GROMACS .gro file of C-alpha atoms in nm:
model
  357
    1UNK     CA    1  -0.522  -0.217  -2.394
    2UNK     CA    2  -0.723   0.177  -2.399
    3UNK     CA    3  -0.423   0.431  -2.383
    4UNK     CA    4  -0.531   0.717  -2.161
    5UNK     CA    5  -0.482   1.109  -2.338
    6UNK     CA    6  -0.128   1.268  -2.357
    7UNK     CA    7  -0.352   1.554  -2.210
    8UNK     CA    8  -0.571   1.347  -1.902
    9UNK     CA    9  -0.477   1.476  -1.583
   10UNK     CA   10  -0.415   1.130  -1.383
   11UNK     CA   11  -0.350   1.220  -1.036
   12UNK     CA   12  -0.335   0.942  -0.749
   13UNK     CA   13  -0.482   1.128  -0.385
   14UNK     CA   14  -0.301   0.875  -0.202
   15UNK     CA   15  -0.015   0.666  -0.322
   16UNK     CA   16   0.413   0.644  -0.342
   17UNK     CA   17   0.692   0.660  -0.597
   18UNK     CA   18   0.922   0.364  -0.494
   19UNK     CA   19   1.034   0.083  -0.598
   20UNK     CA   20   0.932  -0.183  -0.407
   21UNK     CA   21   1.154  -0.436  -0.578
   22UNK     CA   22   1.510  -0.275  -0.451
   23UNK     CA   23   1.715  -0.416  -0.236
   24UNK     CA   24   1.631  -0.165   0.048
   25UNK     CA   25   1.278  -0.139  -0.038
   26UNK     CA   26   1.255  -0.540   0.058
   27UNK     CA   27   1.503  -0.549   0.313
   28UNK     CA   28   1.266  -0.305   0.496
   29UNK     CA   29   0.884  -0.424   0.392
   30UNK     CA   30   0.837  -0.673   0.678
   31UNK     CA   31   0.867  -0.366   0.957
   32UNK     CA   32   0.621  -0.196   1.098
   33UNK     CA   33   0.795   0.119   0.956
   34UNK     CA   34   0.956   0.186   0.632
   35UNK     CA   35   1.145   0.493   0.667
   36UNK     CA   36   1.222   0.697   0.364
   37UNK     CA   37   1.592   0.542   0.367
   38UNK     CA   38   1.386   0.233   0.243
   39UNK     CA   39   1.151   0.373  -0.004
   40UNK     CA   40   1.377   0.357  -0.329
   41UNK     CA   41   1.327   0.672  -0.551
   42UNK     CA   42   1.504   0.529  -0.797
   43UNK     CA   43   1.555   0.550  -1.208
   44UNK     CA   44   1.262   0.255  -1.243
   45UNK     CA   45   1.032   0.409  -0.999
   46UNK     CA   46   1.072   0.713  -1.224
   47UNK     CA   47   1.072   0.557  -1.507
   48UNK     CA   48   0.758   0.307  -1.443
   49UNK     CA   49   0.585   0.645  -1.336
   50UNK     CA   50   0.659   0.856  -1.653
   51UNK     CA   51   0.515   0.501  -1.825
   52UNK     CA   52   0.185   0.513  -1.664
   53UNK     CA   53   0.067   0.847  -1.753
   54UNK     CA   54   0.085   0.923  -1.386
   55UNK     CA   55   0.051   1.334  -1.360
   56UNK     CA   56   0.076   1.349  -0.969
   57UNK     CA   57   0.077   1.158  -0.670
   58UNK     CA   58   0.027   1.282  -0.339
   59UNK     CA   59   0.295   1.086  -0.074
   60UNK     CA   60   0.298   0.955   0.240
   61UNK     CA   61   0.588   1.187   0.457
   62UNK     CA   62   0.584   1.230   0.811
   63UNK     CA   63   0.531   1.041   1.116
   64UNK     CA   64   0.244   0.763   1.082
   65UNK     CA   65   0.315   0.511   1.414
   66UNK     CA   66   0.570   0.402   1.579
   67UNK     CA   67   0.875   0.572   1.867
   68UNK     CA   68   1.023   0.806   1.666
   69UNK     CA   69   0.975   1.232   1.781
   70UNK     CA   70   0.693   1.296   1.620
   71UNK     CA   71   0.786   1.666   1.454
   72UNK     CA   72   1.146   1.584   1.448
   73UNK     CA   73   1.090   1.249   1.211
   74UNK     CA   74   0.832   1.483   0.971
   75UNK     CA   75   1.085   1.803   0.998
   76UNK     CA   76   1.321   1.468   0.839
   77UNK     CA   77   1.175   1.363   0.610
   78UNK     CA   78   1.062   1.656   0.445
   79UNK     CA   79   1.424   1.762   0.401
   80UNK     CA   80   1.472   1.423   0.277
   81UNK     CA   81   1.174   1.439  -0.007
   82UNK     CA   82   1.309   1.843  -0.070
   83UNK     CA   83   1.610   1.681  -0.198
   84UNK     CA   84   1.513   1.382  -0.387
   85UNK     CA   85   1.285   1.675  -0.540
   86UNK     CA   86   1.593   1.904  -0.641
   87UNK     CA   87   1.799   1.605  -0.729
   88UNK     CA   88   1.572   1.460  -1.001
   89UNK     CA   89   1.382   1.790  -1.134
   90UNK     CA   90   1.394   1.660  -1.469
   91UNK     CA   91   1.118   1.424  -1.332
   92UNK     CA   92   0.960   1.567  -1.044
   93UNK     CA   93   0.812   1.879  -0.931
   94UNK     CA   94   0.661   2.008  -0.615
   95UNK     CA   95   0.344   2.099  -0.608
   96UNK     CA   96   0.212   2.389  -0.416
   97UNK     CA   97  -0.060   2.512  -0.578
   98UNK     CA   98  -0.347   2.418  -0.839
   99UNK     CA   99  -0.182   2.509  -1.123
  100UNK     CA  100   0.160   2.278  -1.047
  101UNK     CA  101  -0.039   1.974  -1.102
  102UNK     CA  102  -0.145   2.156  -1.467
  103UNK     CA  103   0.264   2.228  -1.517
  104UNK     CA  104   0.326   1.915  -1.402
  105UNK     CA  105   0.111   1.783  -1.698
  106UNK     CA  106   0.291   2.052  -1.978
  107UNK     CA  107   0.630   1.967  -1.821
  108UNK     CA  108   0.626   1.604  -1.852
  109UNK     CA  109   0.699   1.597  -1.488
  110UNK     CA  110   0.520   1.355  -1.185
  111UNK     CA  111   0.450   1.641  -0.956
  112UNK     CA  112   0.521   1.520  -0.567
  113UNK     CA  113   0.238   1.655  -0.351
  114UNK     CA  114   0.304   1.619   0.039
  115UNK     CA  115   0.102   1.449   0.288
  116UNK     CA  116   0.024   1.355   0.632
  117UNK     CA  117  -0.138   1.021   0.727
  118UNK     CA  118  -0.104   1.166   1.131
  119UNK     CA  119  -0.142   1.464   1.274
  120UNK     CA  120   0.039   1.394   1.617
  121UNK     CA  121   0.354   1.566   1.454
  122UNK     CA  122   0.112   1.928   1.565
  123UNK     CA  123   0.148   1.819   1.895
  124UNK     CA  124   0.059   2.071   2.107
  125UNK     CA  125   0.155   2.372   1.936
  126UNK     CA  126  -0.090   2.480   1.654
  127UNK     CA  127   0.151   2.744   1.465
  128UNK     CA  128   0.281   2.396   1.342
  129UNK     CA  129   0.069   2.361   1.081
  130UNK     CA  130   0.191   2.687   0.925
  131UNK     CA  131   0.541   2.616   0.915
  132UNK     CA  132   0.410   2.294   0.763
  133UNK     CA  133   0.212   2.449   0.500
  134UNK     CA  134   0.566   2.709   0.507
  135UNK     CA  135   0.739   2.381   0.441
  136UNK     CA  136   0.506   2.234   0.097
  137UNK     CA  137   0.258   2.069   0.294
  138UNK     CA  138  -0.079   2.034   0.140
  139UNK     CA  139  -0.281   1.720   0.298
  140UNK     CA  140  -0.313   1.668   0.641
  141UNK     CA  141  -0.466   1.381   0.750
  142UNK     CA  142  -0.619   1.429   1.108
  143UNK     CA  143  -0.580   1.080   1.225
  144UNK     CA  144  -0.444   0.676   1.152
  145UNK     CA  145  -0.645   0.393   1.238
  146UNK     CA  146  -0.574   0.397   1.642
  147UNK     CA  147  -0.685   0.749   1.819
  148UNK     CA  148  -0.473   1.027   1.883
  149UNK     CA  149  -0.459   1.358   2.024
  150UNK     CA  150  -0.657   1.511   1.695
  151UNK     CA  151  -0.973   1.235   1.747
  152UNK     CA  152  -1.096   0.886   1.711
  153UNK     CA  153  -0.942   0.653   1.421
  154UNK     CA  154  -1.137   0.390   1.210
  155UNK     CA  155  -1.038   0.138   1.463
  156UNK     CA  156  -1.117   0.381   1.768
  157UNK     CA  157  -1.409   0.129   1.897
  158UNK     CA  158  -1.547   0.432   2.089
  159UNK     CA  159  -1.607   0.583   1.775
  160UNK     CA  160  -1.562   0.953   1.994
  161UNK     CA  161  -1.488   1.181   1.747
  162UNK     CA  162  -1.308   1.512   1.735
  163UNK     CA  163  -1.117   1.610   2.063
  164UNK     CA  164  -1.129   1.988   2.200
  165UNK     CA  165  -0.753   2.046   2.047
  166UNK     CA  166  -0.868   1.845   1.747
  167UNK     CA  167  -1.169   2.121   1.689
  168UNK     CA  168  -0.917   2.382   1.688
  169UNK     CA  169  -0.640   2.183   1.437
  170UNK     CA  170  -0.915   2.156   1.173
  171UNK     CA  171  -0.971   2.566   1.178
  172UNK     CA  172  -0.606   2.616   1.210
  173UNK     CA  173  -0.572   2.345   0.834
  174UNK     CA  174  -0.872   2.546   0.744
  175UNK     CA  175  -0.632   2.877   0.780
  176UNK     CA  176  -0.354   2.733   0.608
  177UNK     CA  177  -0.553   2.649   0.292
  178UNK     CA  178  -0.413   2.262   0.341
  179UNK     CA  179  -0.653   1.943   0.295
  180UNK     CA  180  -0.839   1.830   0.596
  181UNK     CA  181  -0.834   1.453   0.481
  182UNK     CA  182  -1.009   1.249   0.632
  183UNK     CA  183  -0.905   0.895   0.512
  184UNK     CA  184  -0.834   0.664   0.809
  185UNK     CA  185  -1.093   0.860   1.047
  186UNK     CA  186  -1.338   0.694   1.234
  187UNK     CA  187  -1.701   0.739   1.171
  188UNK     CA  188  -1.777   1.015   1.430
  189UNK     CA  189  -1.437   1.195   1.359
  190UNK     CA  190  -1.548   1.251   0.980
  191UNK     CA  191  -1.867   1.362   1.031
  192UNK     CA  192  -1.808   1.624   1.278
  193UNK     CA  193  -1.489   1.744   1.114
  194UNK     CA  194  -1.668   1.795   0.759
  195UNK     CA  195  -1.957   1.982   0.962
  196UNK     CA  196  -1.731   2.264   1.140
  197UNK     CA  197  -1.464   2.250   0.871
  198UNK     CA  198  -1.496   2.600   0.704
  199UNK     CA  199  -1.340   2.427   0.394
  200UNK     CA  200  -1.454   2.115   0.215
  201UNK     CA  201  -1.300   1.800   0.340
  202UNK     CA  202  -1.151   1.539   0.190
  203UNK     CA  203  -1.109   1.142   0.220
  204UNK     CA  204  -0.866   1.068  -0.016
  205UNK     CA  205  -0.841   0.688   0.010
  206UNK     CA  206  -1.077   0.514   0.091
  207UNK     CA  207  -1.425   0.274  -0.016
  208UNK     CA  208  -1.773   0.225   0.050
  209UNK     CA  209  -1.850   0.071   0.369
  210UNK     CA  210  -2.221  -0.018   0.190
  211UNK     CA  211  -2.044  -0.245  -0.069
  212UNK     CA  212  -1.808  -0.404   0.190
  213UNK     CA  213  -1.851  -0.349   0.568
  214UNK     CA  214  -1.548  -0.237   0.767
  215UNK     CA  215  -1.416   0.002   0.965
  216UNK     CA  216  -1.121   0.172   0.655
  217UNK     CA  217  -1.421   0.231   0.398
  218UNK     CA  218  -1.677   0.535   0.466
  219UNK     CA  219  -2.019   0.494   0.515
  220UNK     CA  220  -2.290   0.672   0.272
  221UNK     CA  221  -2.309   0.925   0.487
  222UNK     CA  222  -2.020   1.013   0.579
  223UNK     CA  223  -1.979   1.043   0.187
  224UNK     CA  224  -2.258   1.207   0.133
  225UNK     CA  225  -2.219   1.469   0.404
  226UNK     CA  226  -1.832   1.525   0.222
  227UNK     CA  227  -1.938   1.576  -0.132
  228UNK     CA  228  -2.240   1.813  -0.023
  229UNK     CA  229  -1.991   2.029   0.126
  230UNK     CA  230  -1.786   2.058  -0.155
  231UNK     CA  231  -1.517   1.794  -0.117
  232UNK     CA  232  -1.352   1.485  -0.268
  233UNK     CA  233  -1.341   1.098  -0.204
  234UNK     CA  234  -1.065   0.890  -0.371
  235UNK     CA  235  -1.140   0.548  -0.417
  236UNK     CA  236  -0.841   0.279  -0.308
  237UNK     CA  237  -0.719  -0.010  -0.462
  238UNK     CA  238  -0.699  -0.210  -0.130
  239UNK     CA  239  -0.847  -0.509   0.038
  240UNK     CA  240  -1.099  -0.378   0.216
  241UNK     CA  241  -1.298  -0.347  -0.101
  242UNK     CA  242  -1.413  -0.738  -0.083
  243UNK     CA  243  -1.538  -0.927   0.219
  244UNK     CA  244  -1.283  -1.207   0.129
  245UNK     CA  245  -1.000  -0.981   0.111
  246UNK     CA  246  -0.879  -1.105  -0.225
  247UNK     CA  247  -1.003  -0.752  -0.418
  248UNK     CA  248  -0.977  -0.702  -0.785
  249UNK     CA  249  -1.046  -0.434  -1.047
  250UNK     CA  250  -1.418  -0.516  -1.085
  251UNK     CA  251  -1.417  -0.439  -0.706
  252UNK     CA  252  -1.265  -0.106  -0.767
  253UNK     CA  253  -1.519   0.030  -1.081
  254UNK     CA  254  -1.790  -0.141  -0.825
  255UNK     CA  255  -1.679   0.097  -0.545
  256UNK     CA  256  -1.637   0.383  -0.756
  257UNK     CA  257  -1.992   0.335  -0.931
  258UNK     CA  258  -2.122   0.341  -0.581
  259UNK     CA  259  -1.914   0.661  -0.492
  260UNK     CA  260  -2.055   0.856  -0.781
  261UNK     CA  261  -2.453   0.729  -0.756
  262UNK     CA  262  -2.437   0.847  -0.366
  263UNK     CA  263  -2.137   1.180  -0.396
  264UNK     CA  264  -2.234   1.273  -0.738
  265UNK     CA  265  -1.956   1.247  -1.048
  266UNK     CA  266  -1.789   1.604  -0.972
  267UNK     CA  267  -1.698   1.465  -0.650
  268UNK     CA  268  -1.500   1.091  -0.676
  269UNK     CA  269  -1.183   1.046  -0.752
  270UNK     CA  270  -0.907   0.779  -0.695
  271UNK     CA  271  -0.613   0.705  -0.452
  272UNK     CA  272  -0.427   0.384  -0.502
  273UNK     CA  273  -0.283   0.410  -0.153
  274UNK     CA  274   0.062   0.185  -0.318
  275UNK     CA  275   0.316   0.273  -0.545
  276UNK     CA  276   0.264   0.220  -0.948
  277UNK     CA  277   0.590  -0.034  -0.954
  278UNK     CA  278   0.461  -0.354  -0.935
  279UNK     CA  279   0.616  -0.625  -0.719
  280UNK     CA  280   0.810  -0.859  -0.921
  281UNK     CA  281   0.823  -1.160  -0.698
  282UNK     CA  282   0.516  -1.198  -0.525
  283UNK     CA  283   0.611  -1.557  -0.331
  284UNK     CA  284   0.887  -1.352  -0.193
  285UNK     CA  285   0.663  -1.061  -0.098
  286UNK     CA  286   0.399  -1.305   0.063
  287UNK     CA  287   0.667  -1.464   0.327
  288UNK     CA  288   0.753  -1.057   0.401
  289UNK     CA  289   0.376  -0.939   0.401
  290UNK     CA  290   0.275  -1.190   0.719
  291UNK     CA  291   0.532  -1.070   0.900
  292UNK     CA  292   0.475  -0.696   0.863
  293UNK     CA  293   0.100  -0.758   0.946
  294UNK     CA  294   0.189  -0.917   1.228
  295UNK     CA  295   0.382  -0.639   1.361
  296UNK     CA  296   0.094  -0.377   1.293
  297UNK     CA  297  -0.154  -0.608   1.436
  298UNK     CA  298   0.090  -0.651   1.774
  299UNK     CA  299   0.161  -0.261   1.735
  300UNK     CA  300  -0.209  -0.192   1.764
  301UNK     CA  301  -0.223  -0.002   1.414
  302UNK     CA  302  -0.385  -0.247   1.181
  303UNK     CA  303  -0.723  -0.259   1.046
  304UNK     CA  304  -0.993  -0.488   1.036
  305UNK     CA  305  -0.922  -0.650   0.703
  306UNK     CA  306  -0.575  -0.700   0.681
  307UNK     CA  307  -0.427  -1.088   0.675
  308UNK     CA  308  -0.138  -1.242   0.605
  309UNK     CA  309  -0.318  -1.374   0.300
  310UNK     CA  310  -0.483  -1.124   0.169
  311UNK     CA  311  -0.260  -0.841  -0.096
  312UNK     CA  312  -0.230  -0.491   0.000
  313UNK     CA  313  -0.322  -0.381  -0.362
  314UNK     CA  314  -0.540  -0.537  -0.592
  315UNK     CA  315  -0.334  -0.786  -0.776
  316UNK     CA  316  -0.500  -0.714  -1.156
  317UNK     CA  317  -0.488  -0.304  -1.085
  318UNK     CA  318  -0.097  -0.267  -1.082
  319UNK     CA  319   0.181  -0.193  -1.224
  320UNK     CA  320   0.204   0.073  -1.474
  321UNK     CA  321  -0.116  -0.049  -1.677
  322UNK     CA  322  -0.306   0.045  -1.377
  323UNK     CA  323  -0.448   0.330  -1.506
  324UNK     CA  324  -0.529   0.290  -1.824
  325UNK     CA  325  -0.675  -0.090  -1.724
  326UNK     CA  326  -0.902   0.137  -1.483
  327UNK     CA  327  -0.988   0.345  -1.778
  328UNK     CA  328  -1.075   0.065  -1.988
  329UNK     CA  329  -1.315  -0.137  -1.749
  330UNK     CA  330  -1.440   0.277  -1.695
  331UNK     CA  331  -1.569   0.283  -2.071
  332UNK     CA  332  -1.666  -0.178  -2.047
  333UNK     CA  333  -1.934  -0.019  -1.769
  334UNK     CA  334  -2.072   0.300  -1.990
  335UNK     CA  335  -1.865   0.583  -1.839
  336UNK     CA  336  -1.826   0.845  -2.115
  337UNK     CA  337  -1.438   1.027  -2.184
  338UNK     CA  338  -1.552   1.313  -1.977
  339UNK     CA  339  -1.668   1.150  -1.654
  340UNK     CA  340  -1.324   0.879  -1.695
  341UNK     CA  341  -1.154   1.251  -1.669
  342UNK     CA  342  -1.311   1.352  -1.454
  343UNK     CA  343  -1.239   1.051  -1.198
  344UNK     CA  344  -0.886   1.043  -1.304
  345UNK     CA  345  -0.773   1.358  -1.198
  346UNK     CA  346  -0.997   1.651  -1.259
  347UNK     CA  347  -1.181   1.618  -0.964
  348UNK     CA  348  -0.884   1.575  -0.767
  349UNK     CA  349  -0.756   1.904  -0.922
  350UNK     CA  350  -1.067   2.082  -0.906
  351UNK     CA  351  -1.103   2.018  -0.524
  352UNK     CA  352  -0.724   2.120  -0.484
  353UNK     CA  353  -0.787   2.463  -0.647
  354UNK     CA  354  -1.102   2.512  -0.402
  355UNK     CA  355  -0.854   2.504  -0.124
  356UNK     CA  356  -0.508   2.542  -0.236
  357UNK     CA  357  -0.627   2.818  -0.478
   0.00000   0.00000   0.00000
């Protein structure tokens, strides 16, 4: 197995640090929403993260969906994550600037980037954006799959783009120097936000629709526009990379390669959309997965391509070896070390410097 150089930045533009095998995680796995209390950031999760070589990860916190009060729930989760980082300060480092990404690598800690996957928590109060920024949030994803009061998500059939208030939010997020993340957005939402944003935007976890025609993937027009304005595109390890729903590591490489051809090698990275720790008992997980997918569909938050027989990860690209295996496959594809280093983390770090300073 190819070894990731110790000094390589490996930055997961959207992922997790939880142990999905822990009892509390298993109990909540079939539910529509897993709260922070059901995500086990335990000794195994931290050890696995270190073993994987990951430098930093953008974790999802705050409101995404459901009946919880968006603003209050988001503040609660920020507070919980602050406590987790303090309690595990030998292992974790809160990321506020691009320099913190390099500091995490130097100090042998794992950088934790606070990110949203739904902008609903802003409510109708633009001042909350500065509040979130001051509390450490650095990635502001506008929508989840469904439409919200900022714009249409990828599963909103009208594909209307941003709302008037959504345009104000993009401007405010620009001023606060957070990333405007267009993952999960509808096509017109993505195109409009990329055009009006005064700072480069990102799509931290997606695939290429030219290869797999599903709404969660981005068209070449979207990818090209984001990249042309100095933005970042992260390719995920998700079932949406294959028309069959059973994506493989080879599919991940194909989507990375297509994105590089469309965007250029300086704009593409990875956003796995999953934790480092792999699931031990896939048979037991498969039974819970059917319930989870059914709940998402019933709530109207699922995406086309989610099925009870498709894992929300790439089976042969998971666990502590996932990044080393990806490096090996990219080398086999003919990618040189400099290009691989860009994709594994340097492109995200460069983009972060353009946004966060």
